[in-house]
Amino acid sequence: MKRRNFLTFVAALSAVKIIEPVSKRIEKFNNIIERRYTMGKFELQPLTYSYDALEPYIDKATMEIHHSKHHQAFVNNLNKAIEGTELESKSLEEMFSMMSKLPAAVRNNGGGHWNHDLFWKLMTPGGSKEPTGDLLNDIVSTFGSFDDFKKKFAEAATGRFGSGWAWLVKSDNKLVITSTPNQDNPLMDVAEVKGNPILGLDVWEHAYYLKYQNRRPEYIENWWNVVNWDVVADLYSKT
Ligand SMILES: [Fe+2]
């Protein structure tokens, strides 16, 4: 098809909204979760801060192993799981929407890659100022107060048996706290509570055991000191 005819064809599809849903869905996260897909392979992105930058709340050794070993393994195993399949041309968000039909390796490693990409961006050295404006108003009207929200989020994180994640999501335009097992997330069609994550906390032991051993509640309490509320507010405004 000649280029001019092709562009006319794409414009016609857009006009009747055949291609809009996928592009809209991907666009939602583009400014925060940049594309990580090059030449058919997912890639581990470097952190925007050093491994020791979240001290004393999250120690250097944990950050280095978590990012360079655990996250890298999710990326490697995801690439292996989709190699030679039609999934090579799909985004993670597209895979999540049909996760119930995909192999466990794609679910575990695709979730692992996406969840950690978000997690690194949700933290910043020294944290950032607590939320204000629409996000704070929504948190207060939904959970009673900012402290009540933190308490309920911590309960979800502490109460997740075994390995998993705690989430604050926007679901049907409402804020909801939920948690998922393993490397699942609320974008997956298998999630009990579905929604767009705006905050997520890794409660796998690999995220805290070197410093906190079995004291998950202490890790959660200290984690609030490094949360990047600017990123949370950005995600909140885009979802
Ligand atoms: Fe992790």
Short mmCIF file of C-alpha atoms and ligand atoms in Angstrom, two decimals:
data_model
loop_
_atom_site.label_atom_id
_atom_site.label_comp_id
_atom_site.label_asym_id
_atom_site.label_seq_id
_atom_site.Cartn_x
_atom_site.Cartn_y
_atom_site.Cartn_z
CA MET A 1 0.00 0.00 0.00
CA LYS A 2 1.39 3.41 -0.94
CA ARG A 3 2.22 5.68 2.05
CA ARG A 4 -0.53 8.19 1.17
CA ASN A 5 -3.13 5.45 0.91
CA PHE A 6 -1.92 3.93 4.16
CA LEU A 7 -2.26 7.24 6.04
CA THR A 8 -5.76 7.68 4.62
CA PHE A 9 -6.58 4.15 5.79
CA VAL A 10 -5.30 4.86 9.35
CA ALA A 11 -7.19 8.16 9.47
CA ALA A 12 -10.38 6.34 8.45
CA LEU A 13 -9.89 3.74 11.20
CA SER A 14 -9.35 6.49 13.78
CA ALA A 15 -12.46 8.29 12.60
CA VAL A 16 -14.62 5.25 13.29
CA LYS A 17 -12.71 4.58 16.54
CA ILE A 18 -11.48 1.14 15.50
CA ILE A 19 -7.92 1.85 16.64
CA GLU A 20 -8.67 4.37 19.40
CA PRO A 21 -9.12 2.05 22.41
CA VAL A 22 -5.61 0.56 22.25
CA SER A 23 -3.88 3.89 21.61
CA LYS A 24 -5.83 5.55 24.44
CA ARG A 25 -4.97 2.81 26.89
CA ILE A 26 -1.27 2.98 26.08
CA GLU A 27 -1.27 6.78 26.18
CA LYS A 28 -2.45 6.77 29.81
CA PHE A 29 0.90 5.60 31.13
CA ASN A 30 3.24 7.02 28.53
CA ASN A 31 4.33 10.06 30.49
CA ILE A 32 5.10 8.12 33.65
CA ILE A 33 5.86 4.61 32.46
CA GLU A 34 7.83 5.21 29.30
CA ARG A 35 7.99 2.54 26.65
CA ARG A 36 10.47 -0.13 27.47
CA TYR A 37 10.24 -2.12 24.30
CA THR A 38 13.01 -2.05 21.75
CA MET A 39 13.43 -4.37 18.78
CA GLY A 40 11.03 -6.93 20.24
CA LYS A 41 12.71 -7.08 23.64
CA PHE A 42 11.76 -5.61 26.97
CA GLU A 43 14.63 -3.90 28.74
CA LEU A 44 15.58 -3.04 32.31
CA GLN A 45 15.77 0.73 32.68
CA PRO A 46 18.37 2.28 35.02
CA LEU A 47 17.11 3.95 38.17
CA THR A 48 17.00 7.75 38.22
CA TYR A 49 18.75 7.69 41.63
CA SER A 50 21.65 5.71 43.08
CA TYR A 51 21.21 2.44 44.96
CA ASP A 52 22.05 4.13 48.27
CA ALA A 53 19.80 7.16 47.68
CA LEU A 54 16.86 5.79 49.71
CA GLU A 55 18.98 5.16 52.83
CA PRO A 56 18.31 4.80 55.68
CA TYR A 57 14.78 3.63 54.86
CA ILE A 58 15.74 1.19 52.11
CA ASP A 59 19.34 0.02 52.18
CA LYS A 60 21.79 0.02 49.28
CA ALA A 61 22.28 -3.76 49.16
CA THR A 62 18.54 -4.40 48.97
CA MET A 63 18.09 -1.83 46.20
CA GLU A 64 21.00 -3.18 44.17
CA ILE A 65 19.91 -6.81 44.38
CA HIS A 66 16.24 -5.92 43.92
CA HIS A 67 16.85 -3.89 40.76
CA SER A 68 19.86 -5.55 39.11
CA LYS A 69 19.02 -9.18 39.98
CA HIS A 70 15.30 -9.62 40.70
CA HIS A 71 13.94 -7.07 38.22
CA GLN A 72 16.49 -8.11 35.60
CA ALA A 73 15.35 -11.73 36.00
CA PHE A 74 11.72 -10.71 35.38
CA VAL A 75 12.80 -8.93 32.18
CA ASN A 76 14.92 -11.86 30.96
CA ASN A 77 12.23 -14.43 31.71
CA LEU A 78 9.50 -12.28 30.13
CA ASN A 79 11.52 -12.00 26.92
CA LYS A 80 12.04 -15.78 26.94
CA ALA A 81 8.34 -16.42 27.54
CA ILE A 82 7.15 -14.32 24.59
CA GLU A 83 9.96 -15.11 22.14
CA GLY A 84 8.59 -16.29 18.80
CA THR A 85 4.97 -15.70 19.79
CA GLU A 86 2.45 -13.07 18.73
CA LEU A 87 2.95 -11.46 22.17
CA GLU A 88 6.20 -9.95 20.91
CA SER A 89 4.15 -7.24 19.21
CA LYS A 90 1.96 -6.48 22.24
CA SER A 91 2.41 -4.06 25.11
CA LEU A 92 2.29 -5.31 28.69
CA GLU A 93 -1.00 -3.47 29.19
CA GLU A 94 -2.48 -5.41 26.26
CA MET A 95 -1.20 -8.68 27.74
CA PHE A 96 -2.72 -7.81 31.15
CA SER A 97 -6.17 -7.39 29.58
CA MET A 98 -6.09 -11.05 28.45
CA MET A 99 -3.88 -12.47 31.19
CA SER A 100 -6.30 -15.28 32.07
CA LYS A 101 -5.57 -16.82 28.64
CA LEU A 102 -1.78 -16.48 28.78
CA PRO A 103 0.92 -18.76 30.28
CA ALA A 104 1.92 -18.38 33.92
CA ALA A 105 5.43 -17.28 32.86
CA VAL A 106 3.97 -14.24 31.08
CA ARG A 107 1.75 -13.42 34.05
CA ASN A 108 4.55 -13.70 36.63
CA ASN A 109 7.31 -12.00 34.66
CA GLY A 110 5.18 -9.48 32.77
CA GLY A 111 3.63 -8.41 36.06
CA GLY A 112 7.04 -8.43 37.71
CA HIS A 113 8.52 -6.13 35.08
CA TRP A 114 5.62 -3.65 35.01
CA ASN A 115 5.14 -3.57 38.79
CA HIS A 116 8.81 -2.88 39.49
CA ASP A 117 9.06 -0.24 36.76
CA LEU A 118 6.28 1.62 38.54
CA PHE A 119 7.69 0.95 42.02
CA TRP A 120 11.06 2.58 41.27
CA LYS A 121 9.30 5.70 39.98
CA LEU A 122 7.07 5.90 43.04
CA MET A 123 10.11 6.51 45.25
CA THR A 124 12.50 9.43 45.48
CA PRO A 125 15.34 10.26 47.87
CA GLY A 126 13.89 11.95 50.92
CA GLY A 127 10.36 11.55 49.64
CA SER A 128 8.30 14.45 48.40
CA LYS A 129 5.72 16.68 50.04
CA GLU A 130 2.53 14.87 50.97
CA PRO A 131 -0.33 15.16 48.46
CA THR A 132 -2.37 18.31 48.10
CA GLY A 133 -5.26 19.47 45.94
CA ASP A 134 -7.62 17.02 44.23
CA LEU A 135 -5.66 13.91 45.25
CA LEU A 136 -5.64 14.87 48.93
CA ASN A 137 -9.31 15.84 48.83
CA ASP A 138 -10.21 12.50 47.25
CA ILE A 139 -8.10 10.58 49.81
CA VAL A 140 -9.73 12.42 52.73
CA SER A 141 -13.28 12.04 51.42
CA THR A 142 -12.71 8.34 50.67
CA PHE A 143 -10.76 7.20 53.73
CA GLY A 144 -11.52 9.85 56.38
CA SER A 145 -8.07 11.44 56.64
CA PHE A 146 -4.58 11.07 55.19
CA ASP A 147 -3.49 9.17 58.30
CA ASP A 148 -6.50 6.85 58.03
CA PHE A 149 -5.57 6.19 54.40
CA LYS A 150 -1.99 5.30 55.38
CA LYS A 151 -3.26 3.01 58.12
CA LYS A 152 -5.64 1.17 55.75
CA PHE A 153 -2.98 0.89 53.04
CA ALA A 154 -0.51 -0.49 55.61
CA GLU A 155 -3.12 -3.03 56.75
CA ALA A 156 -3.53 -4.23 53.15
CA ALA A 157 0.26 -4.46 52.77
CA THR A 158 0.76 -6.24 56.10
CA GLY A 159 -2.21 -8.55 55.56
CA ARG A 160 -1.15 -9.81 52.13
CA PHE A 161 -0.16 -13.39 52.97
CA GLY A 162 3.14 -14.45 51.42
CA SER A 163 4.45 -12.43 48.48
CA GLY A 164 2.55 -9.69 46.71
CA TRP A 165 1.71 -6.03 46.41
CA ALA A 166 -0.53 -3.42 48.05
CA TRP A 167 -2.16 -0.89 45.73
CA LEU A 168 -4.05 2.35 45.65
CA VAL A 169 -6.06 2.31 42.43
CA LYS A 170 -8.62 4.39 40.66
CA SER A 171 -11.52 2.10 39.91
CA ASP A 172 -14.68 3.50 38.28
CA ASN A 173 -13.32 6.93 39.21
CA LYS A 174 -13.09 6.03 42.91
CA LEU A 175 -10.00 5.46 45.04
CA VAL A 176 -9.72 1.90 46.30
CA ILE A 177 -7.07 0.09 48.35
CA THR A 178 -6.41 -3.48 47.32
CA SER A 179 -3.66 -6.08 47.25
CA THR A 180 -2.61 -8.79 44.81
CA PRO A 181 -0.64 -12.03 45.22
CA ASN A 182 2.71 -12.76 43.57
CA GLN A 183 3.34 -10.34 40.68
CA ASP A 184 -0.31 -9.79 39.75
CA ASN A 185 -1.62 -6.25 39.49
CA PRO A 186 -5.05 -4.58 39.22
CA LEU A 187 -4.70 -4.08 35.45
CA MET A 188 -4.90 -7.84 34.93
CA ASP A 189 -8.20 -9.42 34.00
CA VAL A 190 -7.56 -11.99 36.76
CA ALA A 191 -7.45 -9.35 39.53
CA GLU A 192 -10.24 -9.43 42.14
CA VAL A 193 -10.29 -5.61 42.21
CA LYS A 194 -9.52 -3.98 38.87
CA GLY A 195 -8.36 -0.44 38.38
CA ASN A 196 -5.50 1.84 37.38
CA PRO A 197 -2.68 1.75 39.96
CA ILE A 198 -1.48 5.12 41.22
CA LEU A 199 0.51 3.77 44.18
CA GLY A 200 2.02 0.34 44.72
CA LEU A 201 4.14 -1.25 47.43
CA ASP A 202 6.22 -4.38 46.95
CA VAL A 203 5.87 -6.63 50.00
CA TRP A 204 7.90 -9.55 48.72
CA GLU A 205 10.57 -10.43 51.27
CA HIS A 206 13.26 -9.57 48.69
CA ALA A 207 12.14 -5.93 49.05
CA TYR A 208 12.97 -5.67 52.74
CA TYR A 209 14.45 -8.82 54.32
CA LEU A 210 18.14 -7.77 54.40
CA LYS A 211 17.36 -4.74 56.57
CA TYR A 212 14.09 -5.60 58.27
CA GLN A 213 14.13 -9.44 58.32
CA ASN A 214 10.56 -10.47 59.32
CA ARG A 215 9.49 -6.95 60.36
CA ARG A 216 7.30 -6.12 57.36
CA PRO A 217 5.26 -3.48 59.28
CA GLU A 218 8.47 -1.54 60.06
CA TYR A 219 9.47 -1.59 56.37
CA ILE A 220 6.02 -0.28 55.42
CA GLU A 221 6.15 2.47 58.04
CA ASN A 222 9.57 3.62 56.83
CA TRP A 223 8.61 3.39 53.15
CA TRP A 224 6.28 6.40 53.51
CA ASN A 225 9.45 8.52 53.91
CA VAL A 226 10.51 7.89 50.30
CA VAL A 227 7.18 7.99 48.46
CA ASN A 228 7.15 10.34 45.49
CA TRP A 229 3.70 11.91 45.80
CA ASP A 230 4.34 14.04 42.71
CA VAL A 231 4.30 10.86 40.61
CA VAL A 232 1.22 9.58 42.44
CA ALA A 233 -0.57 12.86 41.76
CA ASP A 234 0.47 12.73 38.11
CA LEU A 235 -0.93 9.22 37.72
CA TYR A 236 -4.07 10.26 39.59
CA SER A 237 -4.68 13.13 37.17
CA LYS A 238 -4.14 10.93 34.11
CA THR A 239 -6.35 8.00 35.03
FE FE B 1 10.26 -6.86 44.12
#
